[in-house]
Coordinates of C-alpha atoms in Angstrom, one line a residue:
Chain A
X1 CA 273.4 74.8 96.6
X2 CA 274.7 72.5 93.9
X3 CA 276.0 70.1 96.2
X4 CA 272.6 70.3 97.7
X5 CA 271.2 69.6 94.6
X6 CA 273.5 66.8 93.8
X7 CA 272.7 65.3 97.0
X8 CA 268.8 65.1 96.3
X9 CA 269.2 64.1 92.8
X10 CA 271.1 60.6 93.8
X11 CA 268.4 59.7 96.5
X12 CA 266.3 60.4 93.7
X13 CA 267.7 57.8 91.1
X14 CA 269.5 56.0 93.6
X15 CA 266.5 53.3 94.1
X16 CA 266.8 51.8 90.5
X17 CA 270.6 52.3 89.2
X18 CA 272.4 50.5 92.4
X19 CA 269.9 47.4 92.3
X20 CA 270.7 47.3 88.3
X21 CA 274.4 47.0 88.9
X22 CA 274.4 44.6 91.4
X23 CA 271.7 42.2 89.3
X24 CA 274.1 42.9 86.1
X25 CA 277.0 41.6 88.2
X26 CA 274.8 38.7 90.0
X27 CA 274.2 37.8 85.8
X28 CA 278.1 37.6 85.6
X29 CA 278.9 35.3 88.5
X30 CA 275.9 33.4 87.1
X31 CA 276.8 33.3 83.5
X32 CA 280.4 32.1 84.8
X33 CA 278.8 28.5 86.0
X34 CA 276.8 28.1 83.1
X35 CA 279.4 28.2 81.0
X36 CA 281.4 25.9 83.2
X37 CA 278.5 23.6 82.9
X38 CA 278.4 23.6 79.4
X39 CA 281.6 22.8 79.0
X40 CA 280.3 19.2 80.6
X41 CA 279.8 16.5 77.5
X42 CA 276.9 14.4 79.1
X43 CA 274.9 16.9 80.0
X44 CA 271.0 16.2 78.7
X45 CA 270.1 18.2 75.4
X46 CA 267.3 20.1 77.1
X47 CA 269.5 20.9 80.3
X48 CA 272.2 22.5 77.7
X49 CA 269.5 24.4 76.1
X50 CA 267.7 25.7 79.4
X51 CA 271.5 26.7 80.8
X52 CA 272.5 28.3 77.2
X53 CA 269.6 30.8 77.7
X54 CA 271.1 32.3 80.7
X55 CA 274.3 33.2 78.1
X56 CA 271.9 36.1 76.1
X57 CA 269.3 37.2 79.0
X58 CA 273.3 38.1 80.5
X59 CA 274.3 39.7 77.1
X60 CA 270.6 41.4 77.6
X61 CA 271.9 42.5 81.0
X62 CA 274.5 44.2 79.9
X63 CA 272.7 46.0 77.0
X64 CA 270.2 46.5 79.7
X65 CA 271.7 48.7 82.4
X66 CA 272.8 51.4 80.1
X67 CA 269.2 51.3 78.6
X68 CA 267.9 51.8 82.3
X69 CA 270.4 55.0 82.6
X70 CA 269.0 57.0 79.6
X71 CA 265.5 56.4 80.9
X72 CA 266.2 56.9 84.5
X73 CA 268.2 60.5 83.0
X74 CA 265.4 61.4 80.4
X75 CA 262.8 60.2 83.3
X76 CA 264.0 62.3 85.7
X77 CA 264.8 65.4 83.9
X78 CA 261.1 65.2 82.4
X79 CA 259.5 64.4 85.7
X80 CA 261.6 66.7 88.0
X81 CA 262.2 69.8 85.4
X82 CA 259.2 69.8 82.9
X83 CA 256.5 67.7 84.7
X84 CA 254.6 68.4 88.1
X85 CA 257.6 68.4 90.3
X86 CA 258.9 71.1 88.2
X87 CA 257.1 73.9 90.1
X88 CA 259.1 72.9 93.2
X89 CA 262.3 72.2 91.5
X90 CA 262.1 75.7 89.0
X91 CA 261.0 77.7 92.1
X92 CA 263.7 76.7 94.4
X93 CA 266.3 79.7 95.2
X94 CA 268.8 77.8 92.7
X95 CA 270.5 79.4 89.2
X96 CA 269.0 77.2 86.3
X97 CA 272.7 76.2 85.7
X98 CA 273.3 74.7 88.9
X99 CA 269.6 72.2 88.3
X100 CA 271.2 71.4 84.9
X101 CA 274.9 70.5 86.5
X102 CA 273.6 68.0 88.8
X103 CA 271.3 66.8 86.7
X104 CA 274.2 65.9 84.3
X105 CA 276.8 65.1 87.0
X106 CA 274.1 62.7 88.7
X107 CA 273.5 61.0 85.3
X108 CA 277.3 60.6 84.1
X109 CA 278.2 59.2 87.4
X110 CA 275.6 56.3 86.9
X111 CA 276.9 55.9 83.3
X112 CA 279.9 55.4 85.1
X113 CA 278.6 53.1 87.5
X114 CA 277.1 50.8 84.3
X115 CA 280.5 50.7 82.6
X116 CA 281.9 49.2 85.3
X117 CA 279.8 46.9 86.6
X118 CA 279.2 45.3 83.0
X119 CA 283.2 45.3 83.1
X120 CA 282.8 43.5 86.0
X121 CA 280.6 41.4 85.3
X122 CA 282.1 40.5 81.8
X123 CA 285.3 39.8 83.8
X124 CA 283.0 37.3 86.3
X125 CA 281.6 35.9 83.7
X126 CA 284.6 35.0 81.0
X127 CA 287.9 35.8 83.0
X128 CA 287.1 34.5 86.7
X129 CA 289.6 32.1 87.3
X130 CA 292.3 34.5 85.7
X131 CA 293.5 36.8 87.8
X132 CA 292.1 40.4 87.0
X133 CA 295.6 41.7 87.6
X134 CA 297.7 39.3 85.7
X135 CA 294.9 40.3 82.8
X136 CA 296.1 44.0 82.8
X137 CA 299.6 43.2 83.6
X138 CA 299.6 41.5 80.2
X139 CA 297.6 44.8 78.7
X140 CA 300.3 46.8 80.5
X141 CA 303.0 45.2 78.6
X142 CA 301.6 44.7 75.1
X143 CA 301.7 48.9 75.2
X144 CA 304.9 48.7 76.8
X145 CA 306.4 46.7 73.4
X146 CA 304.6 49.2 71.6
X147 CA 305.6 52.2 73.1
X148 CA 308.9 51.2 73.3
X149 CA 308.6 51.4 77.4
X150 CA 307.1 54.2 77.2
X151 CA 305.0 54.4 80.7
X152 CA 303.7 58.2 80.2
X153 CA 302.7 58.1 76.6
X154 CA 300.4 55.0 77.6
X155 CA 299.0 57.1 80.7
X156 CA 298.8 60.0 78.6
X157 CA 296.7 58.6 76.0
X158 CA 294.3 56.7 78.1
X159 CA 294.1 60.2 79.5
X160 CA 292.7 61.4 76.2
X161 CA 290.7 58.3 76.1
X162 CA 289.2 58.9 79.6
X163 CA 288.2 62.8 78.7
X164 CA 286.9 61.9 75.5
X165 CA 284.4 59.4 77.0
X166 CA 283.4 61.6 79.4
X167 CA 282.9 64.8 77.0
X168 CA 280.8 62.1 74.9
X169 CA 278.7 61.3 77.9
X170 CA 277.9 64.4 79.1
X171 CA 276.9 65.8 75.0
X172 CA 275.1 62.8 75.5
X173 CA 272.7 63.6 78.2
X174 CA 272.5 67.5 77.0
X175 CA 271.1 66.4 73.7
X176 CA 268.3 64.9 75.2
X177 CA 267.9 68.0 77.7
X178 CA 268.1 70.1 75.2
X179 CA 265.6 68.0 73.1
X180 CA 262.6 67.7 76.1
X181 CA 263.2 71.3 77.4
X182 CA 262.3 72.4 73.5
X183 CA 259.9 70.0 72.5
X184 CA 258.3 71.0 76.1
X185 CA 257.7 74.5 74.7
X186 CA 255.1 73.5 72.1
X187 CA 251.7 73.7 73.6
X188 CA 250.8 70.7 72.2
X189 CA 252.4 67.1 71.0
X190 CA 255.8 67.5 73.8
X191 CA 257.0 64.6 73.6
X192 CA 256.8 64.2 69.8
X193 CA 258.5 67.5 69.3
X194 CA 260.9 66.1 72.0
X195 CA 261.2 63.2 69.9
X196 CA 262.0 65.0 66.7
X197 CA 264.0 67.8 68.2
X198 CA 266.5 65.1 69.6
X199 CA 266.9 63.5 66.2
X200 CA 267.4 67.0 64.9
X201 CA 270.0 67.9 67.1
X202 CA 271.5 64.6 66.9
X203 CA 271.6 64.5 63.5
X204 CA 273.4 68.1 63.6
X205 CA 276.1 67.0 66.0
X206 CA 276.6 63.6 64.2
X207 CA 277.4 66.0 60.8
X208 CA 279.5 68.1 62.6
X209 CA 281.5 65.3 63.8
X210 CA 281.9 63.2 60.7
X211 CA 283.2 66.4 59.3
X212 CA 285.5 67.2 61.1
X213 CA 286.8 64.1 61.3
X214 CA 286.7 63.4 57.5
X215 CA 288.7 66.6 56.9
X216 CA 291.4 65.8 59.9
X217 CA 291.8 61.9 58.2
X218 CA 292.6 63.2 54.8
X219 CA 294.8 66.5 55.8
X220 CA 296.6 65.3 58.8
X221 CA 296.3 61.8 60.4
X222 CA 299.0 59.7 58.0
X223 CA 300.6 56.6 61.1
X224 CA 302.5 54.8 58.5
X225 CA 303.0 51.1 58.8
X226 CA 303.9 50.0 62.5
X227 CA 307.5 49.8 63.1
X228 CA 307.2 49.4 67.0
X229 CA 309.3 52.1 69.2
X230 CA 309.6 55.2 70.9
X231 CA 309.7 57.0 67.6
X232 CA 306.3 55.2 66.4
X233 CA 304.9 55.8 69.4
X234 CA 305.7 59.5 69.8
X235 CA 304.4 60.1 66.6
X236 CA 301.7 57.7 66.4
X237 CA 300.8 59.8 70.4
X238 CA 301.1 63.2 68.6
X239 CA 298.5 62.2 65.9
X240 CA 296.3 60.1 68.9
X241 CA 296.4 63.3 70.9
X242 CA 295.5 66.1 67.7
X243 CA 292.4 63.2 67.0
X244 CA 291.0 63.0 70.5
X245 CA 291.6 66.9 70.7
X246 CA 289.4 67.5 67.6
X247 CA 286.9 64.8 69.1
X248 CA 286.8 66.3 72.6
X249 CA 286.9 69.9 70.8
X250 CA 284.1 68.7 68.6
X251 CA 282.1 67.4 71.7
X252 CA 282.4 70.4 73.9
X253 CA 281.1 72.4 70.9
X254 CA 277.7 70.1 70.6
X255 CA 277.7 70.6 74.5
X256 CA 278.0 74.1 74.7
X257 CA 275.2 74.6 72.1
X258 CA 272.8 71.7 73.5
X259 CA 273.8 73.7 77.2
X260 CA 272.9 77.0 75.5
X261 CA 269.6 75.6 74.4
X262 CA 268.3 73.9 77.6
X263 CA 269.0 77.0 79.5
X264 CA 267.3 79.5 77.0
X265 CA 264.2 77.3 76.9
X266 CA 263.9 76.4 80.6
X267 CA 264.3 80.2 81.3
X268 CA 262.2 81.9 78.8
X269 CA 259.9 79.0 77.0
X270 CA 259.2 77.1 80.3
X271 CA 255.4 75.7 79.7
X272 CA 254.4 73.7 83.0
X273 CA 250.9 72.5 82.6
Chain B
X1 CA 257.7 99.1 99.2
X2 CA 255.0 96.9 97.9
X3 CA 255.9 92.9 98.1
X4 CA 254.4 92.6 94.5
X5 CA 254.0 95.3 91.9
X6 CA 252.9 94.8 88.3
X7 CA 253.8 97.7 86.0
X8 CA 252.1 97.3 82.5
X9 CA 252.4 93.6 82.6
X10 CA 251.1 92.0 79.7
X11 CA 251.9 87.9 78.7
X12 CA 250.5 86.5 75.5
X13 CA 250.9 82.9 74.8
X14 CA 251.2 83.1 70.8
X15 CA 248.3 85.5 69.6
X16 CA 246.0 84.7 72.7
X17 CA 246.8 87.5 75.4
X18 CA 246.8 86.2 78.7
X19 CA 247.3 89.3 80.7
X20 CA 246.8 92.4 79.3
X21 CA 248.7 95.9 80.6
X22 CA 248.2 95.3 83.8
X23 CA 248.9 97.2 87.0
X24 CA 248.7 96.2 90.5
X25 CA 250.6 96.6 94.2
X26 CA 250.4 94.3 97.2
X27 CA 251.1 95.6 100.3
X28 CA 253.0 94.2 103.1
X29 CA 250.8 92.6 106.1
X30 CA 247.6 92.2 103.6
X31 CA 245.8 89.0 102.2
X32 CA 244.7 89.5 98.9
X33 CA 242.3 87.5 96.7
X34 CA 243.0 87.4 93.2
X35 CA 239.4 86.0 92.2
X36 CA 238.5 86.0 88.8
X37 CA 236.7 83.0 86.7
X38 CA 239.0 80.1 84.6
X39 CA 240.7 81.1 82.6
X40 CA 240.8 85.0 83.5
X41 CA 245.2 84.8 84.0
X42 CA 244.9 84.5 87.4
X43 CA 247.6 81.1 87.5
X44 CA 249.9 83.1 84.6
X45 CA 250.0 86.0 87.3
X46 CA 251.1 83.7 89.8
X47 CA 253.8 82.0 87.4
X48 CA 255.0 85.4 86.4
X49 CA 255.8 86.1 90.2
X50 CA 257.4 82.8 90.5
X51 CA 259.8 83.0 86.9
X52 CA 257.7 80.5 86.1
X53 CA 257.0 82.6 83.2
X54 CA 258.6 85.7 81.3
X55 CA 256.7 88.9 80.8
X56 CA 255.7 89.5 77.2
X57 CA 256.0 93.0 78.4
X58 CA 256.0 95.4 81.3
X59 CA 257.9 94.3 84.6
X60 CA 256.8 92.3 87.8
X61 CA 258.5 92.8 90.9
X62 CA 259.2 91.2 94.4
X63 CA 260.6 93.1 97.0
X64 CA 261.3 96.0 94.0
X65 CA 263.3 92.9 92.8
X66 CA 262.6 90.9 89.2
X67 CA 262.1 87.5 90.2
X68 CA 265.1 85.2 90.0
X69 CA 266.9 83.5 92.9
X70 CA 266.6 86.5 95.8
X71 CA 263.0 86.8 95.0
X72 CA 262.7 83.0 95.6
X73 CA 264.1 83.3 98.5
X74 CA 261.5 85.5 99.6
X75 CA 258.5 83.8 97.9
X76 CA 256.2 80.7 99.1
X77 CA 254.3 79.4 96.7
X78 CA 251.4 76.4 96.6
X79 CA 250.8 75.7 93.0
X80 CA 247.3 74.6 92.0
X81 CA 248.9 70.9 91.1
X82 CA 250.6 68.9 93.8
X83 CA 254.2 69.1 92.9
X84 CA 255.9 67.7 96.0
X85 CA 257.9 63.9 94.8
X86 CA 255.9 60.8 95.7
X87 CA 259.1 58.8 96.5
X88 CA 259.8 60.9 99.2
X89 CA 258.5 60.3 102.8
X90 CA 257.4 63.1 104.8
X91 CA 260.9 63.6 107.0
X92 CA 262.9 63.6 103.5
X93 CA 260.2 66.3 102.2
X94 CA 260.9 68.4 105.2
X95 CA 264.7 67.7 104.9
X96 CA 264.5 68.7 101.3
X97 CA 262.6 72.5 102.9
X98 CA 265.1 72.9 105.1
X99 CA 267.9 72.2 102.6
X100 CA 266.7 75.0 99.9
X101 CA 264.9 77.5 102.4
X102 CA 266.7 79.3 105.0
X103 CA 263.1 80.3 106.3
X104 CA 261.5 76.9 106.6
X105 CA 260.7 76.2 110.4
X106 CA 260.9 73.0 110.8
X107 CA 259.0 73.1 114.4
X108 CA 256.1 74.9 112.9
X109 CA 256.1 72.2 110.2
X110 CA 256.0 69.4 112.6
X111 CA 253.8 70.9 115.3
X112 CA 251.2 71.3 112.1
X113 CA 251.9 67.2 110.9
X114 CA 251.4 65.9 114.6
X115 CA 247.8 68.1 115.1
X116 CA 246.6 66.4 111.7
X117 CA 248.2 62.9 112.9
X118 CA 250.2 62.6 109.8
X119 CA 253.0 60.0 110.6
X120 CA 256.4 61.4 109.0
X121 CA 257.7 58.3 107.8
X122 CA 254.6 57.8 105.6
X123 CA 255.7 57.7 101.7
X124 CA 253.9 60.9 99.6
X125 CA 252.6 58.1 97.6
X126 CA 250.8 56.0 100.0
X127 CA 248.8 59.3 101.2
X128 CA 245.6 60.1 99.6
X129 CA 244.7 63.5 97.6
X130 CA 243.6 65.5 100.6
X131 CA 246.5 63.9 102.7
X132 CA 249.1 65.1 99.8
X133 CA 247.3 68.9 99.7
X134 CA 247.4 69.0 103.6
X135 CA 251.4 68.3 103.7
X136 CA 252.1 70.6 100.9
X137 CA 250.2 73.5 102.0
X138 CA 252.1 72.7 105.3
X139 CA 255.4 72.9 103.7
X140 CA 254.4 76.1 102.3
X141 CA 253.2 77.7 105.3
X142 CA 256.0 76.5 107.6
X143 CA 258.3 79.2 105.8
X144 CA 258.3 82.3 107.1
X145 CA 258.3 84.1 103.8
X146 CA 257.4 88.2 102.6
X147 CA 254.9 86.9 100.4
X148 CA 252.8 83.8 100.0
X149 CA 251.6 83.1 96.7
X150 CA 248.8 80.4 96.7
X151 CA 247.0 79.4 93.6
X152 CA 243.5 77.4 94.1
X153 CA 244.0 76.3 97.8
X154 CA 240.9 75.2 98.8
X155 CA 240.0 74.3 94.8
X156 CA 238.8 70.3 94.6
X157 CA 238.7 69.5 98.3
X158 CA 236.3 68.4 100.9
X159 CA 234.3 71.4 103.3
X160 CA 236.5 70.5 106.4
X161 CA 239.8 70.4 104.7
X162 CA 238.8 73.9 102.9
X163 CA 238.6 74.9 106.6
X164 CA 241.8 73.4 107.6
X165 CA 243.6 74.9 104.7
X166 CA 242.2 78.4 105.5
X167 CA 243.0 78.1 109.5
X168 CA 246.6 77.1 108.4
X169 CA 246.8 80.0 106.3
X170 CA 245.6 82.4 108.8
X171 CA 247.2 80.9 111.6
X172 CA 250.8 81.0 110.1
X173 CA 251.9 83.4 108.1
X174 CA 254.1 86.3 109.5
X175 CA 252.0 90.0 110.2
X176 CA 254.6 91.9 107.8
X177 CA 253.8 89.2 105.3
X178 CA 251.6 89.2 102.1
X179 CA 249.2 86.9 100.9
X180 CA 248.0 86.4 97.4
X181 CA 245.2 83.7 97.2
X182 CA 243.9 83.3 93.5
X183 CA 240.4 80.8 93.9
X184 CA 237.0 80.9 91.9
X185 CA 235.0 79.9 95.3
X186 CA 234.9 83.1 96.9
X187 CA 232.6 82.3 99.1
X188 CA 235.3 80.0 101.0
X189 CA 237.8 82.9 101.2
X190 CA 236.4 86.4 101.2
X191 CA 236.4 86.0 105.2
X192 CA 240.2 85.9 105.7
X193 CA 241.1 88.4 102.7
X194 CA 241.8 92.1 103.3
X195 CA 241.7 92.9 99.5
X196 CA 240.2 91.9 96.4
X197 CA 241.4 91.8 92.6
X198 CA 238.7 91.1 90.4
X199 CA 240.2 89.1 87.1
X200 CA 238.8 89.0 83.9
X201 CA 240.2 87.9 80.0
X202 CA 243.4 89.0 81.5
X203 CA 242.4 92.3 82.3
X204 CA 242.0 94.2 86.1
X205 CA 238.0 94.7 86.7
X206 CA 237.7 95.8 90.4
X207 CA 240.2 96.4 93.0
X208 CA 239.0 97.1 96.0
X209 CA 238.9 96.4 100.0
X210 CA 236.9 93.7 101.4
X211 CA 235.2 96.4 103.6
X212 CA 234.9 98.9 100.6
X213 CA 232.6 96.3 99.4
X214 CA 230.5 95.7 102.0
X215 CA 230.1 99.0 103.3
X216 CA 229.7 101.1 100.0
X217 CA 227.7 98.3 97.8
X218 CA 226.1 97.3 100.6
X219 CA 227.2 93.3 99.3
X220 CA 229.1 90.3 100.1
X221 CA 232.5 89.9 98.1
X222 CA 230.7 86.8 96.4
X223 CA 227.6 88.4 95.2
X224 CA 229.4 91.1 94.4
X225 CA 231.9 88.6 92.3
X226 CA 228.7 86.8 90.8
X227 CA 226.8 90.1 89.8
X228 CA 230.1 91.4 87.9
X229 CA 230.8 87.9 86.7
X230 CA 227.5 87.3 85.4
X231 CA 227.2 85.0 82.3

């Protein structure tokens, strides 16, 4: 059924992210002639002003399509979950968990989706006539030096990176689940307890994190000065890998709580009108 | 077994009760009209069935089961709001039924859309109200559910399409099934229905057969429902 689910839910967000992307991309590719353009000396004042414009409705763009994802997410979890379409979708032979899972899975993989095409389009608009691969053959290389050629410590921690990210994303989108399914309680005012319960929550999670992190910076992380080589790099890995531990550890707590929340309150304080 | 039995089931929304102790069986193969005035709990009865809603106390059951996934598996239910998405067009709505439901008959549904002339790639949203209401009460009858649990059918549309909606549900729901109707215009209804549940302030008033009524007051089901629900 979750697959099911999964299914339905891109059809239903697929009509605004895809377009997004592609228009965010279409920016880059145009943002890329302007600023060959500009690069011309006689072009008229007013020309270089009207072609300069395009440089921060691009910028805009970029900004723009991640903005588009949160609403789209908090959109369709309000409309499909908590609004009229919530007395199909909470009646359908379907665990509460499994609505929840695609719900989140659908909205990481268009966060996904955004992060790439604004790489994309970044790369369109700056790096064009570079080629993309000589670009991260040079990145490649740079960590080579530093890890002292070591290939799996540079996989390994981009690993980290990648799971990090991720965790982030998806505490993301359950602290604004959490936040509408309990603000959606209240018989009155939803969206403003919404509202508040979000910056409540978020405020909670952003504690816990600076914490956390505060205590591991003083009692553990010490990477000296950088004396490029395996040893640095092992080291320097060991502390990478107990920081985006703690992170991801840190995240996955938020999550689980935020989880815990939307499920209690969509089983057990559900209020459709 | 009964298809729906309320045991002492009582919901209060803060300090307001909304159903009070209440006790009640549905049988299999009857329609029953929950008919009580606004506001009386007949829509928090139906959410309860659904798990919609939690009991403050006493238990609901479908099929002897609390309701959860089996029960809606079992369970067809027209809300009093129109809750299919707009987006869709009519062949993704039915593709979306046939998806979740393992009882949704796709024939049925289509042999109901071509004798109203609704064209199945029209968008939800292009349709007007009584368009919308006549494709989601078709979804809901083209299951072939144990109980149907329809909240204001016929409430805010036209004579003709009252006597659409009520030949649909007559027409299509299985024998061994249940009904449950909860409506204020009895009038409309008390033809079809088998039994009736009188509703008020959350509370059971009558409960009765529709030929009970007739024969031992001597009434119809509506003057009967006006003369008890007298302001």
């Amino acid at each position: 059924m979750l697959r099911k689910l999964i299914r339905h839910e891109f059809r239903a967000t697929a009509r605004l992210m895809p377009l997004l992307c592609l228009i965010v991309i279409a920016l880059g590719v145009l943002a890329h002639f302007v600023l060959k353009l500009l690069d011309l000396s006689n072009l008229p004042f007013v020309v270089r002003l009207f072609l300069g414009s395009v440089i921060p409705l691009f910028v805009a763009a970029l900004v723009a399509v991640y903005v588009v994802a949160v609403v789209v997410m908090v959109a369709r979890f309000k409309r499909n979950v908590l609004g009229d379409e919530g007395y199909l979708t909470m009646t359908l032979p379907v665990s509460v968990h499994s609505i929840i899972w695609s719900k989140i899975i659908v909205s990481a993989v268009w966060f996904i989706a955004a992060a790439l095409a604004d790489a994309i389009a970044v790369w369109l608009a700056f790096f064009m006539n570079e080629s993309v691969f000589e670009i991260i053959r040079d990145i490649w290389n740079g960590l080579m030096f530093f890890t002292g050629n070591n290939a799996w410590l540079i996989i390994e921690a981009l690993l980290w990176l990648f799971a990090t990210c991720f965790a982030g994303i998806v505490t993301s989108c359950l602290n604004f689940y959490a936040a509408l399914s309990i603000g959606h309680g209240f018989s009155r005012g939803k969206m403003g307890f919404s509202v508040l319960f979000y910056f409540l929550l978020n405020s909670a999670a952003s504690v816990l994190m600076t914490v956390v992190i505060l205590v591991l910076s003083q009692s553990v992380l010490k990477v000296g000065v950088p004396s490029f080589g395996t040893s640095f790099a092992v080291s320097a890995m060991a502390e990478w890998r107990l920081l985006m531990g703690t992170v991801l550890g840190v995240y996955l707590v938020n999550s689980g709580i935020f989880y815990l929340l939307t499920c209690i309150n969509l089983k057990k304080r559900l209020n459709l009108e | 077994m009964a298809t729906l039995e309320c045991i002492g089931l009582t919901k209060r929304y803060g300090s307001v009760e909304a159903l009070d102790s209440i006790d009640l069986k549905v049988e299999p193969g009857r329609i029953t009209g929950l008919l009580g005035p606004n506001g009386s709990g007949k829509t928090t009865l139906i959410k309860l069935a659904n798990g919609l809603l939690t009991p403050t106390s006493g238990k609901i059951l479908i099929g002897g089961m609390e309701p959860g996934v089996e029960t809606k598996k079992i369970v067809s239910y027209l809300p009093e709001r129109l809750d299919i998405p707009t987006w869709m067009n009519v062949t993704q709505l039915l593709g979306f039924f046939r998806d979740f439901y393992a009882d949704f008959d796709l024939d049925r549904a289509r042999d109901m859309l071509a004798k109203l002339s609704i064209d199945e790639s029209m968008k939800i949203k292009a349709m007007s109200k009584g368009t919308r209401e006549k494709v989601q009460l078709i979804t809901v009858m083209s299951r072939r559910a144990k109980l149907y649990l329809l909240d204001e059918p016929i409430g805010g549309v036209d004579p003709a399409t009252r006597d659409y909606i009520l030949a649909t549900i007559i027409g299509n729901y299985d024998p061994e099934a249940s009904v449950v109707i909860s409506t204020h215009l009895i009038q409309d209804v008390e033809n079809v229905l088998d039994d009736v549940v009188f509703i008020d302030r959350g509370r059971i008033v009558l409960r009765s057969t529709v030929d009970d009524i007739r024969e031992k007051e001597g009434k119809s089901v509506d003057a009967l429902f006006r003369e008890v629900f007298r302001c």
